[in-house]
Amino acid sequence: MYTPLFENGLYGQLRQQAGRHWQDYVDHPFLQQLAAGTLPEAAFQRYLTQDYLFLIHFARAYALLVSKLRTLPEMRAATASLNAIVSELPLHVAYCASWGLDEEQMATQAEAPETMNYTRYVLDIGHSGDALDLLAALLPCVAGYAEIGLGLLHSPSTVMEDNPYATWIRNYGDEGYLTGVQAAIQLLENLGRQRGAQSRFAELSQIFTTATQLESAFWQMGLNAS
């Protein structure tokens, strides 16, 4: 189930160092209920609306990352991720419409404190640190969703038939999404070698783990809506 992708290298070290916080994130009750098809609709709608607002700031963070890179191959890799997010937004809007949410309605919603805390933290890391710091803040979302999607897709306890959330699960367990994740992890590994990741590991780990905790809070924000 692609575990070497998630367990090796600098990313694997950061993920392991996050410890129980990582498990709290990838096995959150929001996801358990989503996999069982029992997640209340109000919780999922709240998540979708806030995720729309989150993606806008996430795109800003990736644009900032591009500006912090030094070589054209690195810039191309980060731009591909930025373009993927920008391209995902219309798909996200179309998916949200199937849940009775239109773009104007979502765009005018106030950001939840959890959304604001998470996105501003990532942007602050990007402004105050270098490209490696920023990638450490971005990867829990980018790669974590792939691990979650693959885990749910291949778990015998996940209900796919007549599960209203089956499309969401398939989306993040998709090969196309995984390809983008592999590129993002490779960029982290390359920058880590160039910019002394091992000598900075404690700081990078703190950034990664904080972003992981903010991911868990984002799930809980959705669950609280029910």
mmCIF file of C-alpha atoms in Angstrom:
data_model
loop_
_atom_site.group_PDB
_atom_site.id
_atom_site.type_symbol
_atom_site.label_atom_id
_atom_site.label_comp_id
_atom_site.label_asym_id
_atom_site.label_seq_id
_atom_site.Cartn_x
_atom_site.Cartn_y
_atom_site.Cartn_z
ATOM 1 C CA MET A 1 0.000 0.000 0.000
ATOM 2 C CA TYR A 2 2.864 2.352 -0.914
ATOM 3 C CA THR A 3 4.134 2.414 2.682
ATOM 4 C CA PRO A 4 7.783 2.894 1.585
ATOM 5 C CA LEU A 5 6.741 6.232 0.091
ATOM 6 C CA PHE A 6 5.487 7.391 3.487
ATOM 7 C CA GLU A 7 8.082 5.737 5.724
ATOM 8 C CA ASN A 8 11.421 6.477 4.047
ATOM 9 C CA GLY A 9 13.682 9.499 3.874
ATOM 10 C CA LEU A 10 13.227 12.853 5.535
ATOM 11 C CA TYR A 11 9.449 12.723 5.167
ATOM 12 C CA GLY A 12 9.368 9.328 6.881
ATOM 13 C CA GLN A 13 11.481 10.674 9.740
ATOM 14 C CA LEU A 14 9.210 13.688 10.210
ATOM 15 C CA ARG A 15 6.100 11.513 10.075
ATOM 16 C CA GLN A 16 7.534 9.077 12.632
ATOM 17 C CA GLN A 17 8.645 11.887 14.933
ATOM 18 C CA ALA A 18 5.086 13.254 14.973
ATOM 19 C CA GLY A 19 4.169 10.064 16.853
ATOM 20 C CA ARG A 20 0.674 9.878 18.290
ATOM 21 C CA HIS A 21 -0.228 13.212 16.707
ATOM 22 C CA TRP A 22 0.121 11.585 13.288
ATOM 23 C CA GLN A 23 -2.118 8.694 14.285
ATOM 24 C CA ASP A 24 -4.675 11.111 15.755
ATOM 25 C CA TYR A 25 -4.737 12.835 12.365
ATOM 26 C CA VAL A 26 -4.931 9.859 9.967
ATOM 27 C CA ASP A 27 -7.321 7.857 12.174
ATOM 28 C CA HIS A 28 -9.529 10.698 13.416
ATOM 29 C CA PRO A 29 -13.174 9.881 14.345
ATOM 30 C CA PHE A 30 -14.271 12.132 11.457
ATOM 31 C CA LEU A 31 -12.531 9.722 9.078
ATOM 32 C CA GLN A 32 -13.763 6.619 10.884
ATOM 33 C CA GLN A 33 -17.342 7.810 10.500
ATOM 34 C CA LEU A 34 -16.710 8.866 6.910
ATOM 35 C CA ALA A 35 -15.389 5.375 6.091
ATOM 36 C CA ALA A 36 -18.419 3.765 7.704
ATOM 37 C CA GLY A 37 -20.793 6.100 5.859
ATOM 38 C CA THR A 38 -22.215 7.319 9.174
ATOM 39 C CA LEU A 39 -20.696 10.811 9.248
ATOM 40 C CA PRO A 40 -23.521 13.351 9.678
ATOM 41 C CA GLU A 41 -24.142 15.372 6.527
ATOM 42 C CA ALA A 42 -23.823 18.643 8.457
ATOM 43 C CA ALA A 43 -20.297 17.675 9.518
ATOM 44 C CA PHE A 44 -19.244 16.945 5.955
ATOM 45 C CA GLN A 45 -20.799 20.134 4.595
ATOM 46 C CA ARG A 46 -18.980 22.181 7.221
ATOM 47 C CA TYR A 47 -15.730 20.456 6.272
ATOM 48 C CA LEU A 48 -16.303 21.052 2.530
ATOM 49 C CA THR A 49 -17.028 24.744 3.007
ATOM 50 C CA GLN A 50 -13.980 25.321 5.171
ATOM 51 C CA ASP A 51 -11.824 23.196 2.868
ATOM 52 C CA TYR A 52 -12.745 25.522 -0.013
ATOM 53 C CA LEU A 53 -11.491 28.490 2.009
ATOM 54 C CA PHE A 54 -8.450 26.484 3.117
ATOM 55 C CA LEU A 55 -7.466 25.626 -0.471
ATOM 56 C CA ILE A 56 -7.349 29.302 -1.433
ATOM 57 C CA HIS A 57 -4.747 29.987 1.261
ATOM 58 C CA PHE A 58 -2.945 26.746 0.468
ATOM 59 C CA ALA A 59 -2.546 27.961 -3.116
ATOM 60 C CA ARG A 60 -1.089 31.208 -1.747
ATOM 61 C CA ALA A 61 1.381 29.170 0.306
ATOM 62 C CA TYR A 62 2.502 27.221 -2.768
ATOM 63 C CA ALA A 63 2.902 30.474 -4.723
ATOM 64 C CA LEU A 64 5.125 31.669 -1.883
ATOM 65 C CA LEU A 65 7.083 28.417 -2.081
ATOM 66 C CA VAL A 66 7.788 28.982 -5.787
ATOM 67 C CA SER A 67 9.272 32.396 -4.956
ATOM 68 C CA LYS A 68 11.615 30.806 -2.385
ATOM 69 C CA LEU A 69 13.125 28.226 -4.732
ATOM 70 C CA ARG A 70 16.366 28.743 -6.629
ATOM 71 C CA THR A 71 16.404 26.398 -9.609
ATOM 72 C CA LEU A 72 14.028 25.985 -12.520
ATOM 73 C CA PRO A 73 13.385 22.236 -11.879
ATOM 74 C CA GLU A 74 12.438 23.034 -8.268
ATOM 75 C CA MET A 75 10.214 25.887 -9.410
ATOM 76 C CA ARG A 76 8.543 23.627 -11.978
ATOM 77 C CA ALA A 77 7.836 21.008 -9.305
ATOM 78 C CA ALA A 78 6.283 23.548 -6.935
ATOM 79 C CA THR A 79 4.347 25.211 -9.763
ATOM 80 C CA ALA A 80 2.885 21.833 -10.713
ATOM 81 C CA SER A 81 1.553 21.499 -7.165
ATOM 82 C CA LEU A 82 0.215 25.052 -7.269
ATOM 83 C CA ASN A 83 -1.522 24.376 -10.583
ATOM 84 C CA ALA A 84 -2.974 21.151 -9.174
ATOM 85 C CA ILE A 85 -4.546 23.076 -6.287
ATOM 86 C CA VAL A 86 -5.901 25.818 -8.552
ATOM 87 C CA SER A 87 -7.259 23.162 -10.931
ATOM 88 C CA GLU A 88 -8.737 21.262 -7.979
ATOM 89 C CA LEU A 89 -10.846 24.218 -6.887
ATOM 90 C CA PRO A 90 -13.386 23.972 -9.771
ATOM 91 C CA LEU A 91 -13.604 20.212 -9.150
ATOM 92 C CA HIS A 92 -14.054 20.899 -5.451
ATOM 93 C CA VAL A 93 -16.799 23.417 -6.254
ATOM 94 C CA ALA A 94 -18.546 20.906 -8.527
ATOM 95 C CA TYR A 95 -18.342 18.249 -5.835
ATOM 96 C CA CYS A 96 -19.659 20.652 -3.215
ATOM 97 C CA ALA A 97 -22.607 21.456 -5.491
ATOM 98 C CA SER A 98 -23.623 17.800 -5.227
ATOM 99 C CA TRP A 99 -23.905 18.427 -1.479
ATOM 100 C CA GLY A 100 -26.060 21.523 -1.933
ATOM 101 C CA LEU A 101 -23.234 24.058 -1.565
ATOM 102 C CA ASP A 102 -22.548 26.652 -4.268
ATOM 103 C CA GLU A 103 -19.335 28.635 -4.626
ATOM 104 C CA GLU A 104 -20.829 32.005 -3.729
ATOM 105 C CA GLN A 105 -22.272 30.535 -0.569
ATOM 106 C CA MET A 106 -18.907 29.030 0.430
ATOM 107 C CA ALA A 107 -16.874 32.103 -0.518
ATOM 108 C CA THR A 108 -18.953 34.330 1.748
ATOM 109 C CA GLN A 109 -18.703 32.033 4.768
ATOM 110 C CA ALA A 110 -16.538 33.178 7.657
ATOM 111 C CA GLU A 111 -13.374 31.214 8.175
ATOM 112 C CA ALA A 112 -13.573 28.930 11.169
ATOM 113 C CA PRO A 113 -10.910 29.584 13.832
ATOM 114 C CA GLU A 114 -9.403 26.197 12.946
ATOM 115 C CA THR A 115 -9.101 27.188 9.278
ATOM 116 C CA MET A 116 -7.565 30.518 10.150
ATOM 117 C CA ASN A 117 -5.138 29.016 12.673
ATOM 118 C CA TYR A 118 -3.915 26.396 10.214
ATOM 119 C CA THR A 119 -3.589 28.495 7.061
ATOM 120 C CA ARG A 120 -2.011 31.488 8.783
ATOM 121 C CA TYR A 121 0.447 29.209 10.551
ATOM 122 C CA VAL A 122 1.579 27.749 7.219
ATOM 123 C CA LEU A 123 1.858 31.203 5.642
ATOM 124 C CA ASP A 124 3.760 32.544 8.654
ATOM 125 C CA ILE A 125 6.247 29.681 8.407
ATOM 126 C CA GLY A 126 6.613 30.474 4.716
ATOM 127 C CA HIS A 127 7.278 34.152 5.306
ATOM 128 C CA SER A 128 9.638 33.681 8.253
ATOM 129 C CA GLY A 129 11.488 30.564 7.083
ATOM 130 C CA ASP A 130 12.932 29.138 3.894
ATOM 131 C CA ALA A 131 11.527 26.730 1.310
ATOM 132 C CA LEU A 132 12.381 23.681 3.424
ATOM 133 C CA ASP A 133 10.516 25.068 6.443
ATOM 134 C CA LEU A 134 7.492 25.801 4.273
ATOM 135 C CA LEU A 135 7.465 22.320 2.729
ATOM 136 C CA ALA A 136 7.579 20.808 6.222
ATOM 137 C CA ALA A 137 4.396 22.758 6.986
ATOM 138 C CA LEU A 138 2.708 21.795 3.688
ATOM 139 C CA LEU A 139 3.446 18.065 3.575
ATOM 140 C CA PRO A 140 1.164 16.840 6.392
ATOM 141 C CA CYS A 141 -1.788 17.902 4.260
ATOM 142 C CA VAL A 142 -0.435 16.931 0.837
ATOM 143 C CA ALA A 143 0.973 13.510 1.724
ATOM 144 C CA GLY A 144 -1.305 12.865 4.692
ATOM 145 C CA TYR A 145 -4.385 12.922 2.484
ATOM 146 C CA ALA A 146 -2.815 10.331 0.189
ATOM 147 C CA GLU A 147 -2.059 8.059 3.138
ATOM 148 C CA ILE A 148 -5.608 8.542 4.417
ATOM 149 C CA GLY A 149 -7.188 7.942 1.010
ATOM 150 C CA LEU A 150 -5.145 4.804 0.332
ATOM 151 C CA GLY A 151 -5.687 3.534 3.857
ATOM 152 C CA LEU A 152 -9.461 3.923 3.644
ATOM 153 C CA LEU A 153 -9.628 2.545 0.113
ATOM 154 C CA HIS A 154 -7.799 -0.646 1.078
ATOM 155 C CA SER A 155 -9.227 -1.099 4.573
ATOM 156 C CA PRO A 156 -11.621 -4.064 4.945
ATOM 157 C CA SER A 157 -13.666 -2.026 7.413
ATOM 158 C CA THR A 158 -14.395 0.751 4.897
ATOM 159 C CA VAL A 159 -17.893 0.593 3.415
ATOM 160 C CA MET A 160 -17.857 1.652 -0.242
ATOM 161 C CA GLU A 161 -21.246 0.423 -1.417
ATOM 162 C CA ASP A 162 -23.978 3.010 -0.782
ATOM 163 C CA ASN A 163 -21.503 5.162 1.134
ATOM 164 C CA PRO A 164 -22.174 8.837 0.290
ATOM 165 C CA TYR A 165 -18.487 9.556 0.926
ATOM 166 C CA ALA A 166 -17.102 6.863 -1.416
ATOM 167 C CA THR A 167 -16.212 9.427 -4.107
ATOM 168 C CA TRP A 168 -14.144 11.432 -1.615
ATOM 169 C CA ILE A 169 -12.278 8.284 -0.573
ATOM 170 C CA ARG A 170 -11.557 7.312 -4.186
ATOM 171 C CA ASN A 171 -10.332 10.802 -5.007
ATOM 172 C CA TYR A 172 -7.556 10.750 -2.416
ATOM 173 C CA GLY A 173 -6.689 7.111 -3.060
ATOM 174 C CA ASP A 174 -6.314 7.849 -6.773
ATOM 175 C CA GLU A 175 -3.085 7.147 -8.685
ATOM 176 C CA GLY A 176 -3.120 10.658 -10.140
ATOM 177 C CA TYR A 177 -3.181 12.229 -6.689
ATOM 178 C CA LEU A 178 -0.429 9.873 -5.524
ATOM 179 C CA THR A 179 1.794 10.972 -8.427
ATOM 180 C CA GLY A 180 1.580 14.585 -7.245
ATOM 181 C CA VAL A 181 2.354 13.498 -3.684
ATOM 182 C CA GLN A 182 5.444 11.597 -4.835
ATOM 183 C CA ALA A 183 6.702 14.761 -6.562
ATOM 184 C CA ALA A 184 6.104 16.854 -3.419
ATOM 185 C CA ILE A 185 7.944 14.356 -1.219
ATOM 186 C CA GLN A 186 10.830 14.215 -3.696
ATOM 187 C CA LEU A 187 11.096 18.006 -3.606
ATOM 188 C CA LEU A 188 11.280 17.827 0.199
ATOM 189 C CA GLU A 189 14.030 15.214 -0.014
ATOM 190 C CA ASN A 190 16.027 17.260 -2.532
ATOM 191 C CA LEU A 191 15.762 20.460 -0.511
ATOM 192 C CA GLY A 192 16.584 18.558 2.655
ATOM 193 C CA ARG A 193 19.896 17.395 1.193
ATOM 194 C CA GLN A 194 20.721 20.882 -0.107
ATOM 195 C CA ARG A 195 19.752 22.825 2.985
ATOM 196 C CA GLY A 196 21.025 20.725 5.871
ATOM 197 C CA ALA A 197 17.806 19.062 7.012
ATOM 198 C CA GLN A 198 19.493 16.770 9.528
ATOM 199 C CA SER A 199 21.170 19.649 11.341
ATOM 200 C CA ARG A 200 17.771 21.408 11.443
ATOM 201 C CA PHE A 201 15.691 18.327 12.148
ATOM 202 C CA ALA A 202 14.323 19.430 15.538
ATOM 203 C CA GLU A 203 12.925 22.656 14.071
ATOM 204 C CA LEU A 204 11.555 20.947 10.962
ATOM 205 C CA SER A 205 9.953 18.297 13.147
ATOM 206 C CA GLN A 206 8.267 20.939 15.296
ATOM 207 C CA ILE A 207 6.825 22.587 12.176
ATOM 208 C CA PHE A 208 5.630 19.263 10.735
ATOM 209 C CA THR A 209 4.084 18.115 14.009
ATOM 210 C CA THR A 210 2.325 21.444 14.588
ATOM 211 C CA ALA A 211 0.793 21.286 11.108
ATOM 212 C CA THR A 212 -0.276 17.706 11.854
ATOM 213 C CA GLN A 213 -2.041 18.825 15.037
ATOM 214 C CA LEU A 214 -3.769 21.592 13.090
ATOM 215 C CA GLU A 215 -4.975 18.977 10.597
ATOM 216 C CA SER A 216 -6.588 17.021 13.443
ATOM 217 C CA ALA A 217 -8.233 20.202 14.667
ATOM 218 C CA PHE A 218 -9.617 20.740 11.162
ATOM 219 C CA TRP A 219 -11.305 17.299 11.220
ATOM 220 C CA GLN A 220 -12.675 18.035 14.681
ATOM 221 C CA MET A 221 -14.050 21.359 13.466
ATOM 222 C CA GLY A 222 -16.115 19.462 10.902
ATOM 223 C CA LEU A 223 -17.234 16.864 13.422
ATOM 224 C CA ASN A 224 -18.287 19.557 15.886
ATOM 225 C CA ALA A 225 -20.799 20.863 13.327
ATOM 226 C CA SER A 226 -22.871 17.737 13.888
#
